[in-house]
Structures are given as structure tokens and as C-alpha cells.
Amino acid sequence: MLLFTFYAFIFIVVLQLVYYLFIFGKFAFAKAQKSTPKRIPISVIVCAKNEAENVIRFIPILAQQDYPDYEIVLIDDASSDDTLEIFEEFEKQYSNVRLVKVENNEAFWGNKKYALTLGIKASKKDYLLFTDADCYPASKDWITTMSSQFTMHKTVVLGYGAYEKVANSFLNKIIRFETLLTAVQYFSWAKIGHPYMGIGRNLAYKKEEFYNVKGFINHMKIRSGDDDLFINQVATSQNTAISYSPESFTYSQPKTTFKGWFTQKRRHVSTADYYKSFDKIQLAIFYISQLLFFIGAIILLAFQYQWIIVLSLIGFRYLFTWITLGFSAGKLKEKDVMYWFPIIEIVLIFTQLNVFITNLFSKPVYWK
């Protein structure tokens, strides 16, 4: 039994080496990104439901973007707070703001995809740039840097949606590390030529991509996935680019309680069940290999079986993971989380296991 565990442990370390160096390394060791500004017309799409406190702070930042030709499409998804009234004031204040009012629809009640569809149809530009109501761009050149990755053939652009740093918060470091790791995965697979997801906090695509697949119709009944399920459907090696220069980042306020973050993770994980088969398999293999690495290490060290070799493999595994994620963290301005990497990784792995088990017995809550 221990012999089998030992060889299985070696295989897992090799498998992790393939993921971190040969797949994630495509992004980690990529050169700094250069962008050539373009002047293509852009519609910035923001969908909000009961986000009064956020939109009053962040929409003016969007209105200050240094870009020659863009509009802001504000979608109020039947809010019960003051969101609509605030949007109406913005429409009066800014000439490039377009307001879309969504009434409750019995067939699509509480479905963000329905609201987004109405906003996309109301937009006047051929290129769409999405962010959330609780997000703000890192710079006045956000639109410029994201749109610079569009070409004649590249009609989908995946961006990075970071979370704000909260001082003296270990939960914040966990959230930002998980966000970093997720970005490393979808950026790396996109560079390899197999894009599989994007995030609605920072995502762009040409409007024709939306109409070519009849919008969200294939997964309209799934409450989440207006970003990752759509990208999983339309993104290819030929039409997808990534944007990772710091000027292209967006920032959001992270959850401040473990319960809130855990609920958020449950939604994200449940959506992945609808990815293409290959994407589900590669994600499952990666996360299972992480879990089995720790289980195998604990068993072998507990019985002191080939402990010198086992410790050497553990050290080697941490060396290549730290290097790959360290370079990635540098690109995405998340270096500080790497100081806590070993501890955060363990917490995150077992949290994800808990999320998976919890989702087996109950469904997560979606759009407000």
C-alpha cells in the first residue's frame, strides 16, 4: 500500500509540474504586454440590481475614461433601492450615458442574462466592454488598454478583475490568491489556444459574437454564467486575446466575511459544471492533484516511508509552484499574497472541497 502511495505521489508531483511549468508558465514567463491604442467605438456595459451605494461611487470613474469614442450603458435590473434614480441623474449629467430600464419579467425574473441582453441590444457601438456595478477601473486608460487587444481576428478580450487589498486581513489574502490562481489558469489556457472562461468584472467582445450564438439562449435558464459560460461557448484559439497590463485591471471590494466569500465560491463552482467536457476534466485533474499531493505527503511522512525522497519532492514541488505563481503575481500586482502561499493554498484546497460537498446537497443563491 505504501509503495503504491509512493509512486502515486511521484506521479502527482510530475502532473503538477506539467500544469505549473508547461501550462501556467505560458502566462507566468510571458513578456510584458505592449499595446497599440486603437480608436474603435466601445460600449461599456454595467448591469446593476440594488447597487445604489456602489454606482454612485464608481460610475463617475467610468465617465472619466480617456478614450475618444465610448458610451456607458447603464442597466437597472428592476432595483428596489435608489439605483434607478441615481442612473437617471447620471444620464442627465453625462452625454455618453445610455440608460436601460428592465421591468420584472415573470419568465426571466432575477436573471441577469435577460437584463444584459436588453442592454447589449440597446448599445450603439460594435465592441462591448463589461464590468460590474461594484467595480472600478485601475486607470483612465482602462478602455484604451482593453480595446487595444482587438484586431481583425481577435474579437474576444479577457481581462483581470482584481480585489482591493484589506490591511491585516488573512481572508483578503485568501480571496486575492484564489483570484490570482484563477486568472493564471484562464490566461494560460488562452495563450495555449484553448480559452475556457472569462470574468464579467473585466471582459470585452465584439457584438457580433453575441448575435452569432443567439446571445445567452443556450444557457439562459442557468442563473449564473453570463461571463464564463458565454466565453466557454464562443472563445477559440483564433478569436481570443488577453489583456494583463496593469492599466487594464479593474478592482472590486472583496467579501469581508468567510460566509459571504464561501457563498460566492459556491456560485462560481456550480457554474463550472456546465463547461465543455475537456475544460471540466482539466480543472478537475488540477484540483484533485492538489488535494492528493497533501494527502499523499501526509501519509508517507507519517510512516516515514522514503522520507528523504518525499521531502525532496515536496521541496521541488514548492520551488516550481512558487516560481510560476511568483512571476504571475508580479504581473498582476499581487506579490504580497505569495508570502503566505503555503498556508493559503492548504486553506483554499480544503475550502474548495467543502464547497463541492455543500453544492451536492443544496443549490447556491444567484443574482440578487
mmCIF file of C-alpha atoms in Angstrom:
data_model
loop_
_atom_site.group_PDB
_atom_site.id
_atom_site.type_symbol
_atom_site.label_atom_id
_atom_site.label_comp_id
_atom_site.label_asym_id
_atom_site.label_seq_id
_atom_site.Cartn_x
_atom_site.Cartn_y
_atom_site.Cartn_z
ATOM 1 C CA MET A 1 0.000 0.000 0.000
ATOM 2 C CA LEU A 2 2.771 2.447 0.900
ATOM 3 C CA LEU A 3 4.671 1.533 -2.253
ATOM 4 C CA PHE A 4 1.604 2.323 -4.351
ATOM 5 C CA THR A 5 1.113 5.625 -2.478
ATOM 6 C CA PHE A 6 4.772 6.498 -3.049
ATOM 7 C CA TYR A 7 4.599 6.005 -6.821
ATOM 8 C CA ALA A 8 1.249 7.748 -6.989
ATOM 9 C CA PHE A 9 2.809 10.669 -5.108
ATOM 10 C CA ILE A 10 5.645 10.875 -7.645
ATOM 11 C CA PHE A 11 3.107 10.851 -10.486
ATOM 12 C CA ILE A 12 1.126 13.672 -8.831
ATOM 13 C CA VAL A 13 4.246 15.814 -8.449
ATOM 14 C CA VAL A 14 5.078 15.267 -12.143
ATOM 15 C CA LEU A 15 1.479 16.133 -13.075
ATOM 16 C CA GLN A 16 1.679 19.346 -11.064
ATOM 17 C CA LEU A 17 4.982 20.134 -12.760
ATOM 18 C CA VAL A 18 3.243 19.886 -16.147
ATOM 19 C CA TYR A 19 0.464 22.213 -15.027
ATOM 20 C CA TYR A 20 2.613 24.856 -13.363
ATOM 21 C CA LEU A 21 5.604 24.998 -15.694
ATOM 22 C CA PHE A 22 4.295 23.939 -19.088
ATOM 23 C CA ILE A 23 0.751 25.330 -18.919
ATOM 24 C CA PHE A 24 0.713 28.126 -16.342
ATOM 25 C CA GLY A 25 4.240 29.046 -17.371
ATOM 26 C CA LYS A 26 2.844 30.275 -20.698
ATOM 27 C CA PHE A 27 1.470 33.256 -18.824
ATOM 28 C CA ALA A 28 3.916 33.432 -15.923
ATOM 29 C CA PHE A 29 7.003 33.780 -18.135
ATOM 30 C CA ALA A 30 5.405 35.825 -20.916
ATOM 31 C CA LYS A 31 6.955 39.188 -21.723
ATOM 32 C CA ALA A 32 5.391 42.418 -20.508
ATOM 33 C CA GLN A 33 2.442 43.258 -22.710
ATOM 34 C CA LYS A 34 2.645 46.023 -25.254
ATOM 35 C CA SER A 35 -0.461 47.653 -26.617
ATOM 36 C CA THR A 36 -1.181 49.765 -29.664
ATOM 37 C CA PRO A 37 -4.047 52.165 -28.886
ATOM 38 C CA LYS A 38 -7.000 51.986 -31.244
ATOM 39 C CA ARG A 39 -9.990 54.237 -31.736
ATOM 40 C CA ILE A 40 -12.692 51.653 -32.180
ATOM 41 C CA PRO A 41 -16.113 52.635 -30.771
ATOM 42 C CA ILE A 42 -16.780 50.984 -27.395
ATOM 43 C CA SER A 43 -19.935 50.446 -25.366
ATOM 44 C CA VAL A 44 -19.180 49.947 -21.671
ATOM 45 C CA ILE A 45 -21.924 47.760 -20.208
ATOM 46 C CA VAL A 46 -22.800 47.908 -16.492
ATOM 47 C CA CYS A 47 -25.701 45.913 -15.075
ATOM 48 C CA ALA A 48 -26.892 46.747 -11.560
ATOM 49 C CA LYS A 49 -29.532 45.427 -9.204
ATOM 50 C CA ASN A 50 -29.812 47.207 -5.848
ATOM 51 C CA GLU A 51 -26.310 48.675 -6.081
ATOM 52 C CA ALA A 52 -27.040 52.286 -5.132
ATOM 53 C CA GLU A 53 -24.039 52.694 -2.823
ATOM 54 C CA ASN A 54 -21.626 51.321 -5.398
ATOM 55 C CA VAL A 55 -22.857 53.010 -8.568
ATOM 56 C CA ILE A 56 -22.863 56.471 -7.031
ATOM 57 C CA ARG A 57 -19.129 55.984 -6.344
ATOM 58 C CA PHE A 58 -17.938 54.102 -9.403
ATOM 59 C CA ILE A 59 -19.929 55.292 -12.437
ATOM 60 C CA PRO A 60 -18.291 58.771 -12.316
ATOM 61 C CA ILE A 61 -14.911 56.994 -12.561
ATOM 62 C CA LEU A 62 -16.074 55.243 -15.733
ATOM 63 C CA ALA A 63 -17.201 58.607 -17.093
ATOM 64 C CA GLN A 64 -13.645 59.945 -16.672
ATOM 65 C CA GLN A 65 -12.024 57.452 -19.036
ATOM 66 C CA ASP A 66 -9.542 58.948 -21.501
ATOM 67 C CA TYR A 67 -10.998 57.485 -24.673
ATOM 68 C CA PRO A 68 -12.345 59.312 -27.730
ATOM 69 C CA ASP A 69 -15.399 57.247 -28.636
ATOM 70 C CA TYR A 70 -17.335 55.366 -25.982
ATOM 71 C CA GLU A 71 -20.716 55.225 -24.348
ATOM 72 C CA ILE A 72 -21.749 53.856 -20.950
ATOM 73 C CA VAL A 73 -24.825 51.647 -20.998
ATOM 74 C CA LEU A 74 -26.315 51.528 -17.503
ATOM 75 C CA ILE A 75 -28.796 48.703 -16.967
ATOM 76 C CA ASP A 76 -31.087 48.867 -13.976
ATOM 77 C CA ASP A 77 -32.424 45.368 -13.386
ATOM 78 C CA ALA A 78 -35.650 46.235 -11.563
ATOM 79 C CA SER A 79 -33.874 47.553 -8.472
ATOM 80 C CA SER A 80 -35.874 48.197 -5.324
ATOM 81 C CA ASP A 81 -33.413 50.757 -3.913
ATOM 82 C CA ASP A 82 -32.290 54.105 -5.397
ATOM 83 C CA THR A 83 -30.184 52.628 -8.217
ATOM 84 C CA LEU A 84 -32.591 53.708 -10.976
ATOM 85 C CA GLU A 85 -32.868 57.260 -9.654
ATOM 86 C CA ILE A 86 -29.078 57.559 -9.496
ATOM 87 C CA PHE A 87 -28.774 56.227 -13.044
ATOM 88 C CA GLU A 88 -31.303 58.799 -14.245
ATOM 89 C CA GLU A 89 -29.192 61.567 -12.723
ATOM 90 C CA PHE A 90 -26.096 60.216 -14.459
ATOM 91 C CA GLU A 91 -27.973 60.153 -17.770
ATOM 92 C CA LYS A 92 -28.714 63.858 -17.335
ATOM 93 C CA GLN A 93 -25.149 64.651 -16.238
ATOM 94 C CA TYR A 94 -23.161 62.741 -18.878
ATOM 95 C CA SER A 95 -23.921 62.959 -22.573
ATOM 96 C CA ASN A 96 -22.476 59.499 -23.312
ATOM 97 C CA VAL A 97 -24.601 57.629 -20.751
ATOM 98 C CA ARG A 98 -27.451 55.466 -22.052
ATOM 99 C CA LEU A 99 -29.997 54.113 -19.552
ATOM 100 C CA VAL A 100 -31.821 50.816 -19.911
ATOM 101 C CA LYS A 101 -34.684 50.142 -17.512
ATOM 102 C CA VAL A 102 -35.575 46.496 -17.016
ATOM 103 C CA GLU A 103 -39.021 45.640 -15.736
ATOM 104 C CA ASN A 104 -39.683 42.413 -13.851
ATOM 105 C CA ASN A 105 -40.433 39.657 -16.326
ATOM 106 C CA GLU A 106 -42.080 36.535 -14.968
ATOM 107 C CA ALA A 107 -40.200 34.254 -17.382
ATOM 108 C CA PHE A 108 -36.814 35.797 -16.612
ATOM 109 C CA TRP A 109 -37.267 37.152 -13.095
ATOM 110 C CA GLY A 110 -33.954 37.659 -11.342
ATOM 111 C CA ASN A 111 -31.987 36.566 -14.413
ATOM 112 C CA LYS A 112 -29.056 38.877 -15.074
ATOM 113 C CA LYS A 113 -28.667 37.474 -18.587
ATOM 114 C CA TYR A 114 -32.060 38.846 -19.579
ATOM 115 C CA ALA A 115 -31.103 42.315 -18.331
ATOM 116 C CA LEU A 116 -27.726 42.157 -20.083
ATOM 117 C CA THR A 117 -29.398 41.098 -23.323
ATOM 118 C CA LEU A 118 -31.580 44.209 -23.259
ATOM 119 C CA GLY A 119 -28.523 46.362 -22.549
ATOM 120 C CA ILE A 120 -26.495 44.827 -25.355
ATOM 121 C CA LYS A 121 -29.342 45.346 -27.815
ATOM 122 C CA ALA A 122 -29.621 48.983 -26.721
ATOM 123 C CA SER A 123 -25.898 49.658 -27.151
ATOM 124 C CA LYS A 124 -24.846 51.649 -30.224
ATOM 125 C CA LYS A 125 -21.219 50.541 -30.609
ATOM 126 C CA ASP A 126 -19.859 47.380 -32.253
ATOM 127 C CA TYR A 127 -17.478 46.492 -29.421
ATOM 128 C CA LEU A 128 -18.652 45.776 -25.875
ATOM 129 C CA LEU A 129 -16.660 46.114 -22.641
ATOM 130 C CA PHE A 130 -18.208 44.710 -19.469
ATOM 131 C CA THR A 131 -17.685 45.419 -15.801
ATOM 132 C CA ASP A 132 -19.786 45.017 -12.661
ATOM 133 C CA ALA A 133 -21.578 47.704 -10.697
ATOM 134 C CA ASP A 134 -19.231 47.228 -7.730
ATOM 135 C CA CYS A 135 -16.078 47.578 -9.855
ATOM 136 C CA TYR A 136 -13.893 50.454 -10.976
ATOM 137 C CA PRO A 137 -11.016 50.621 -13.478
ATOM 138 C CA ALA A 138 -7.424 50.887 -12.299
ATOM 139 C CA SER A 139 -6.677 53.810 -14.596
ATOM 140 C CA LYS A 140 -8.151 56.282 -17.051
ATOM 141 C CA ASP A 141 -6.669 54.096 -19.789
ATOM 142 C CA TRP A 142 -8.742 51.018 -18.982
ATOM 143 C CA ILE A 143 -10.785 51.230 -22.183
ATOM 144 C CA THR A 144 -7.673 52.052 -24.198
ATOM 145 C CA THR A 145 -5.673 49.056 -22.970
ATOM 146 C CA MET A 146 -8.521 46.561 -23.161
ATOM 147 C CA SER A 147 -9.607 47.667 -26.633
ATOM 148 C CA SER A 148 -6.002 47.672 -27.883
ATOM 149 C CA GLN A 149 -6.057 43.870 -27.925
ATOM 150 C CA PHE A 150 -8.848 43.775 -30.505
ATOM 151 C CA THR A 151 -7.718 43.001 -34.051
ATOM 152 C CA MET A 152 -9.409 41.938 -37.262
ATOM 153 C CA HIS A 153 -9.495 38.361 -35.937
ATOM 154 C CA LYS A 154 -9.298 38.834 -32.151
ATOM 155 C CA THR A 155 -12.865 39.652 -31.172
ATOM 156 C CA VAL A 156 -12.803 38.459 -27.537
ATOM 157 C CA VAL A 157 -10.557 40.010 -24.872
ATOM 158 C CA LEU A 158 -10.137 38.528 -21.382
ATOM 159 C CA GLY A 159 -9.071 40.952 -18.647
ATOM 160 C CA TYR A 160 -8.102 40.746 -14.985
ATOM 161 C CA GLY A 161 -10.572 41.676 -12.262
ATOM 162 C CA ALA A 162 -8.642 42.188 -9.038
ATOM 163 C CA TYR A 163 -9.863 42.729 -5.499
ATOM 164 C CA GLU A 164 -8.840 45.606 -3.249
ATOM 165 C CA LYS A 165 -6.277 44.932 -0.556
ATOM 166 C CA VAL A 166 -7.515 44.987 3.021
ATOM 167 C CA ALA A 167 -4.834 45.523 5.644
ATOM 168 C CA ASN A 168 -4.356 42.846 8.307
ATOM 169 C CA SER A 169 -6.954 40.535 6.756
ATOM 170 C CA PHE A 170 -5.966 36.933 6.129
ATOM 171 C CA LEU A 171 -9.316 36.299 4.408
ATOM 172 C CA ASN A 172 -8.454 39.076 1.956
ATOM 173 C CA LYS A 173 -5.188 37.343 1.110
ATOM 174 C CA ILE A 174 -7.041 34.074 0.504
ATOM 175 C CA ILE A 175 -9.546 35.801 -1.787
ATOM 176 C CA ARG A 176 -6.836 37.571 -3.762
ATOM 177 C CA PHE A 177 -4.707 34.429 -4.052
ATOM 178 C CA GLU A 178 -7.697 32.471 -5.356
ATOM 179 C CA THR A 179 -8.400 35.271 -7.842
ATOM 180 C CA LEU A 180 -4.742 35.227 -8.916
ATOM 181 C CA LEU A 181 -4.735 31.458 -9.412
ATOM 182 C CA THR A 182 -7.973 31.575 -11.412
ATOM 183 C CA ALA A 183 -6.558 34.298 -13.675
ATOM 184 C CA VAL A 184 -3.314 32.383 -14.185
ATOM 185 C CA GLN A 185 -5.381 29.411 -15.325
ATOM 186 C CA TYR A 186 -7.656 31.159 -17.820
ATOM 187 C CA PHE A 187 -4.878 33.420 -19.149
ATOM 188 C CA SER A 188 -2.533 30.449 -19.610
ATOM 189 C CA TRP A 189 -5.051 28.253 -21.368
ATOM 190 C CA ALA A 190 -5.955 31.192 -23.624
ATOM 191 C CA LYS A 191 -2.287 31.636 -24.554
ATOM 192 C CA ILE A 192 -2.031 27.920 -25.309
ATOM 193 C CA GLY A 193 -5.000 28.313 -27.634
ATOM 194 C CA HIS A 194 -7.758 26.818 -25.513
ATOM 195 C CA PRO A 195 -9.607 29.684 -23.777
ATOM 196 C CA TYR A 196 -12.337 28.426 -21.474
ATOM 197 C CA MET A 197 -13.608 31.293 -19.316
ATOM 198 C CA GLY A 198 -13.567 34.991 -18.538
ATOM 199 C CA ILE A 199 -14.900 37.176 -15.746
ATOM 200 C CA GLY A 200 -17.693 39.708 -16.042
ATOM 201 C CA ARG A 201 -15.747 42.226 -13.966
ATOM 202 C CA ASN A 202 -13.418 42.792 -16.931
ATOM 203 C CA LEU A 203 -14.376 41.282 -20.262
ATOM 204 C CA ALA A 204 -14.773 42.526 -23.831
ATOM 205 C CA TYR A 205 -16.062 41.146 -27.092
ATOM 206 C CA LYS A 206 -17.416 42.244 -30.434
ATOM 207 C CA LYS A 207 -21.184 42.437 -30.546
ATOM 208 C CA GLU A 208 -21.358 40.056 -33.492
ATOM 209 C CA GLU A 209 -20.012 37.276 -31.241
ATOM 210 C CA PHE A 210 -23.102 37.716 -29.093
ATOM 211 C CA TYR A 211 -25.506 37.556 -32.011
ATOM 212 C CA ASN A 212 -23.697 34.685 -33.740
ATOM 213 C CA VAL A 213 -24.667 32.332 -30.894
ATOM 214 C CA LYS A 214 -28.037 33.990 -30.220
ATOM 215 C CA GLY A 215 -26.778 35.534 -27.018
ATOM 216 C CA PHE A 216 -27.241 33.575 -23.830
ATOM 217 C CA ILE A 217 -30.017 31.394 -25.213
ATOM 218 C CA ASN A 218 -28.110 28.107 -24.751
ATOM 219 C CA HIS A 219 -27.737 28.694 -21.009
ATOM 220 C CA MET A 220 -30.419 31.285 -20.241
ATOM 221 C CA LYS A 221 -32.040 29.019 -17.646
ATOM 222 C CA ILE A 222 -28.757 28.836 -15.708
ATOM 223 C CA ARG A 223 -28.793 31.866 -13.418
ATOM 224 C CA SER A 224 -25.022 32.441 -13.460
ATOM 225 C CA GLY A 225 -22.539 32.263 -16.320
ATOM 226 C CA ASP A 226 -23.177 35.454 -18.279
ATOM 227 C CA ASP A 227 -19.397 35.703 -18.411
ATOM 228 C CA ASP A 228 -17.684 32.305 -18.123
ATOM 229 C CA LEU A 229 -20.355 30.168 -19.804
ATOM 230 C CA PHE A 230 -20.592 32.631 -22.679
ATOM 231 C CA ILE A 231 -16.810 32.653 -23.143
ATOM 232 C CA ASN A 232 -16.717 28.865 -22.819
ATOM 233 C CA GLN A 233 -19.133 28.766 -25.738
ATOM 234 C CA VAL A 234 -17.685 31.374 -28.118
ATOM 235 C CA ALA A 235 -13.953 31.670 -27.381
ATOM 236 C CA THR A 236 -11.469 29.932 -29.694
ATOM 237 C CA SER A 237 -7.734 29.991 -30.293
ATOM 238 C CA GLN A 238 -8.321 32.267 -33.291
ATOM 239 C CA ASN A 239 -10.658 34.879 -31.803
ATOM 240 C CA THR A 240 -9.410 35.340 -28.216
ATOM 241 C CA ALA A 241 -6.778 37.671 -26.760
ATOM 242 C CA ILE A 242 -5.812 38.529 -23.184
ATOM 243 C CA SER A 243 -5.036 41.863 -21.556
ATOM 244 C CA TYR A 244 -2.841 41.895 -18.466
ATOM 245 C CA SER A 245 -1.103 45.267 -18.360
ATOM 246 C CA PRO A 246 -1.839 46.991 -15.014
ATOM 247 C CA GLU A 247 -3.717 49.822 -16.727
ATOM 248 C CA SER A 248 -6.315 47.301 -17.896
ATOM 249 C CA PHE A 249 -7.208 45.941 -14.440
ATOM 250 C CA THR A 250 -10.456 46.540 -12.647
ATOM 251 C CA TYR A 251 -10.845 46.433 -8.866
ATOM 252 C CA SER A 252 -13.726 45.284 -6.688
ATOM 253 C CA GLN A 253 -14.410 45.332 -2.995
ATOM 254 C CA PRO A 254 -13.870 41.797 -1.662
ATOM 255 C CA LYS A 255 -16.093 39.934 0.744
ATOM 256 C CA THR A 256 -15.272 40.693 4.350
ATOM 257 C CA THR A 257 -16.682 37.539 5.932
ATOM 258 C CA PHE A 258 -15.832 33.918 5.268
ATOM 259 C CA LYS A 259 -19.541 33.100 4.920
ATOM 260 C CA GLY A 260 -20.003 35.712 2.192
ATOM 261 C CA TRP A 261 -16.962 34.509 0.275
ATOM 262 C CA PHE A 262 -17.971 30.861 0.689
ATOM 263 C CA THR A 263 -21.399 31.626 -0.799
ATOM 264 C CA GLN A 264 -19.748 33.411 -3.710
ATOM 265 C CA LYS A 265 -17.451 30.427 -4.308
ATOM 266 C CA ARG A 266 -20.436 28.074 -4.351
ATOM 267 C CA ARG A 267 -21.946 30.034 -7.257
ATOM 268 C CA HIS A 268 -18.702 30.010 -9.223
ATOM 269 C CA VAL A 269 -18.104 26.296 -8.755
ATOM 270 C CA SER A 270 -21.668 25.350 -9.678
ATOM 271 C CA THR A 271 -21.377 27.219 -12.974
ATOM 272 C CA ALA A 272 -18.284 25.213 -13.972
ATOM 273 C CA ASP A 273 -20.494 22.110 -14.140
ATOM 274 C CA TYR A 274 -21.738 23.429 -17.495
ATOM 275 C CA TYR A 275 -18.321 23.924 -19.129
ATOM 276 C CA LYS A 276 -17.237 21.847 -22.109
ATOM 277 C CA SER A 277 -16.071 18.338 -21.181
ATOM 278 C CA PHE A 278 -12.368 18.984 -21.739
ATOM 279 C CA ASP A 279 -12.450 22.098 -19.547
ATOM 280 C CA LYS A 280 -14.231 20.314 -16.715
ATOM 281 C CA ILE A 281 -11.750 17.450 -16.898
ATOM 282 C CA GLN A 282 -8.612 19.606 -16.882
ATOM 283 C CA LEU A 283 -9.916 21.693 -13.975
ATOM 284 C CA ALA A 284 -10.889 18.582 -12.034
ATOM 285 C CA ILE A 285 -7.499 16.946 -12.618
ATOM 286 C CA PHE A 286 -5.694 20.057 -11.411
ATOM 287 C CA TYR A 287 -7.690 20.453 -8.192
ATOM 288 C CA ILE A 288 -7.684 16.725 -7.414
ATOM 289 C CA SER A 289 -3.908 16.633 -7.911
ATOM 290 C CA GLN A 290 -3.545 19.463 -5.404
ATOM 291 C CA LEU A 291 -5.624 17.630 -2.818
ATOM 292 C CA LEU A 292 -3.881 14.294 -3.386
ATOM 293 C CA PHE A 293 -0.475 15.939 -3.110
ATOM 294 C CA PHE A 294 -1.168 16.893 0.510
ATOM 295 C CA ILE A 295 -2.872 13.630 1.378
ATOM 296 C CA GLY A 296 -0.013 11.604 -0.109
ATOM 297 C CA ALA A 297 2.633 13.716 1.610
ATOM 298 C CA ILE A 298 0.921 13.345 5.000
ATOM 299 C CA ILE A 299 0.589 9.554 4.680
ATOM 300 C CA LEU A 300 4.155 8.962 3.509
ATOM 301 C CA LEU A 301 5.716 11.244 6.105
ATOM 302 C CA ALA A 302 3.543 9.803 8.867
ATOM 303 C CA PHE A 303 5.008 6.349 8.147
ATOM 304 C CA GLN A 304 8.444 7.804 7.340
ATOM 305 C CA TYR A 305 8.349 5.906 4.056
ATOM 306 C CA GLN A 306 11.214 7.020 1.785
ATOM 307 C CA TRP A 307 11.030 10.245 3.741
ATOM 308 C CA ILE A 308 14.174 11.783 2.259
ATOM 309 C CA ILE A 309 12.847 11.369 -1.283
ATOM 310 C CA VAL A 310 9.381 12.515 -0.229
ATOM 311 C CA LEU A 311 10.748 15.665 1.408
ATOM 312 C CA SER A 312 12.858 16.338 -1.680
ATOM 313 C CA LEU A 313 9.794 16.019 -3.902
ATOM 314 C CA ILE A 314 7.806 18.316 -1.608
ATOM 315 C CA GLY A 315 10.575 20.897 -1.746
ATOM 316 C CA PHE A 316 10.852 20.577 -5.537
ATOM 317 C CA ARG A 317 7.096 20.962 -5.903
ATOM 318 C CA TYR A 318 7.056 24.118 -3.795
ATOM 319 C CA LEU A 319 10.011 25.507 -5.723
ATOM 320 C CA PHE A 320 8.378 25.336 -9.154
ATOM 321 C CA THR A 321 4.950 26.411 -7.910
ATOM 322 C CA TRP A 322 6.417 29.377 -6.051
ATOM 323 C CA ILE A 323 8.423 30.458 -9.099
ATOM 324 C CA THR A 324 5.494 30.188 -11.510
ATOM 325 C CA LEU A 325 2.965 31.860 -9.251
ATOM 326 C CA GLY A 326 5.534 34.414 -8.130
ATOM 327 C CA PHE A 327 6.157 35.612 -11.690
ATOM 328 C CA SER A 328 2.403 35.650 -12.294
ATOM 329 C CA ALA A 329 1.780 37.602 -9.089
ATOM 330 C CA GLY A 330 4.320 40.164 -10.229
ATOM 331 C CA LYS A 331 2.441 40.689 -13.487
ATOM 332 C CA LEU A 332 -0.901 41.016 -11.700
ATOM 333 C CA LYS A 333 0.357 43.156 -8.794
ATOM 334 C CA GLU A 334 -0.398 40.518 -6.157
ATOM 335 C CA LYS A 335 3.112 39.804 -4.847
ATOM 336 C CA ASP A 336 2.212 40.171 -1.186
ATOM 337 C CA VAL A 337 -0.053 37.095 -1.188
ATOM 338 C CA MET A 338 2.888 34.883 -2.140
ATOM 339 C CA TYR A 339 4.486 35.349 1.285
ATOM 340 C CA TRP A 340 1.576 33.329 2.682
ATOM 341 C CA PHE A 341 1.361 30.916 -0.246
ATOM 342 C CA PRO A 342 1.839 27.536 1.524
ATOM 343 C CA ILE A 343 -0.756 28.289 4.208
ATOM 344 C CA ILE A 344 -3.244 29.942 1.843
ATOM 345 C CA GLU A 345 -3.005 27.048 -0.599
ATOM 346 C CA ILE A 346 -3.919 24.496 2.058
ATOM 347 C CA VAL A 347 -6.867 26.572 3.305
ATOM 348 C CA LEU A 348 -8.083 27.146 -0.248
ATOM 349 C CA ILE A 349 -7.867 23.486 -1.282
ATOM 350 C CA PHE A 350 -9.921 22.253 1.639
ATOM 351 C CA THR A 351 -12.372 25.158 1.286
ATOM 352 C CA GLN A 352 -12.948 24.129 -2.332
ATOM 353 C CA LEU A 353 -13.537 20.559 -1.193
ATOM 354 C CA ASN A 354 -16.098 21.855 1.298
ATOM 355 C CA VAL A 355 -17.754 23.931 -1.456
ATOM 356 C CA PHE A 356 -18.025 20.885 -3.715
ATOM 357 C CA ILE A 357 -19.572 18.743 -0.969
ATOM 358 C CA THR A 358 -22.001 21.504 0.079
ATOM 359 C CA ASN A 359 -23.153 22.020 -3.517
ATOM 360 C CA LEU A 360 -24.022 18.336 -3.758
ATOM 361 C CA PHE A 361 -26.757 18.792 -1.159
ATOM 362 C CA SER A 362 -28.099 22.295 -1.837
ATOM 363 C CA LYS A 363 -28.192 24.890 -4.599
ATOM 364 C CA PRO A 364 -26.372 28.222 -4.188
ATOM 365 C CA VAL A 365 -28.174 31.582 -4.380
ATOM 366 C CA TYR A 366 -27.586 33.698 -7.516
ATOM 367 C CA TRP A 367 -28.409 37.222 -8.785
ATOM 368 C CA LYS A 368 -29.976 39.424 -6.136
#
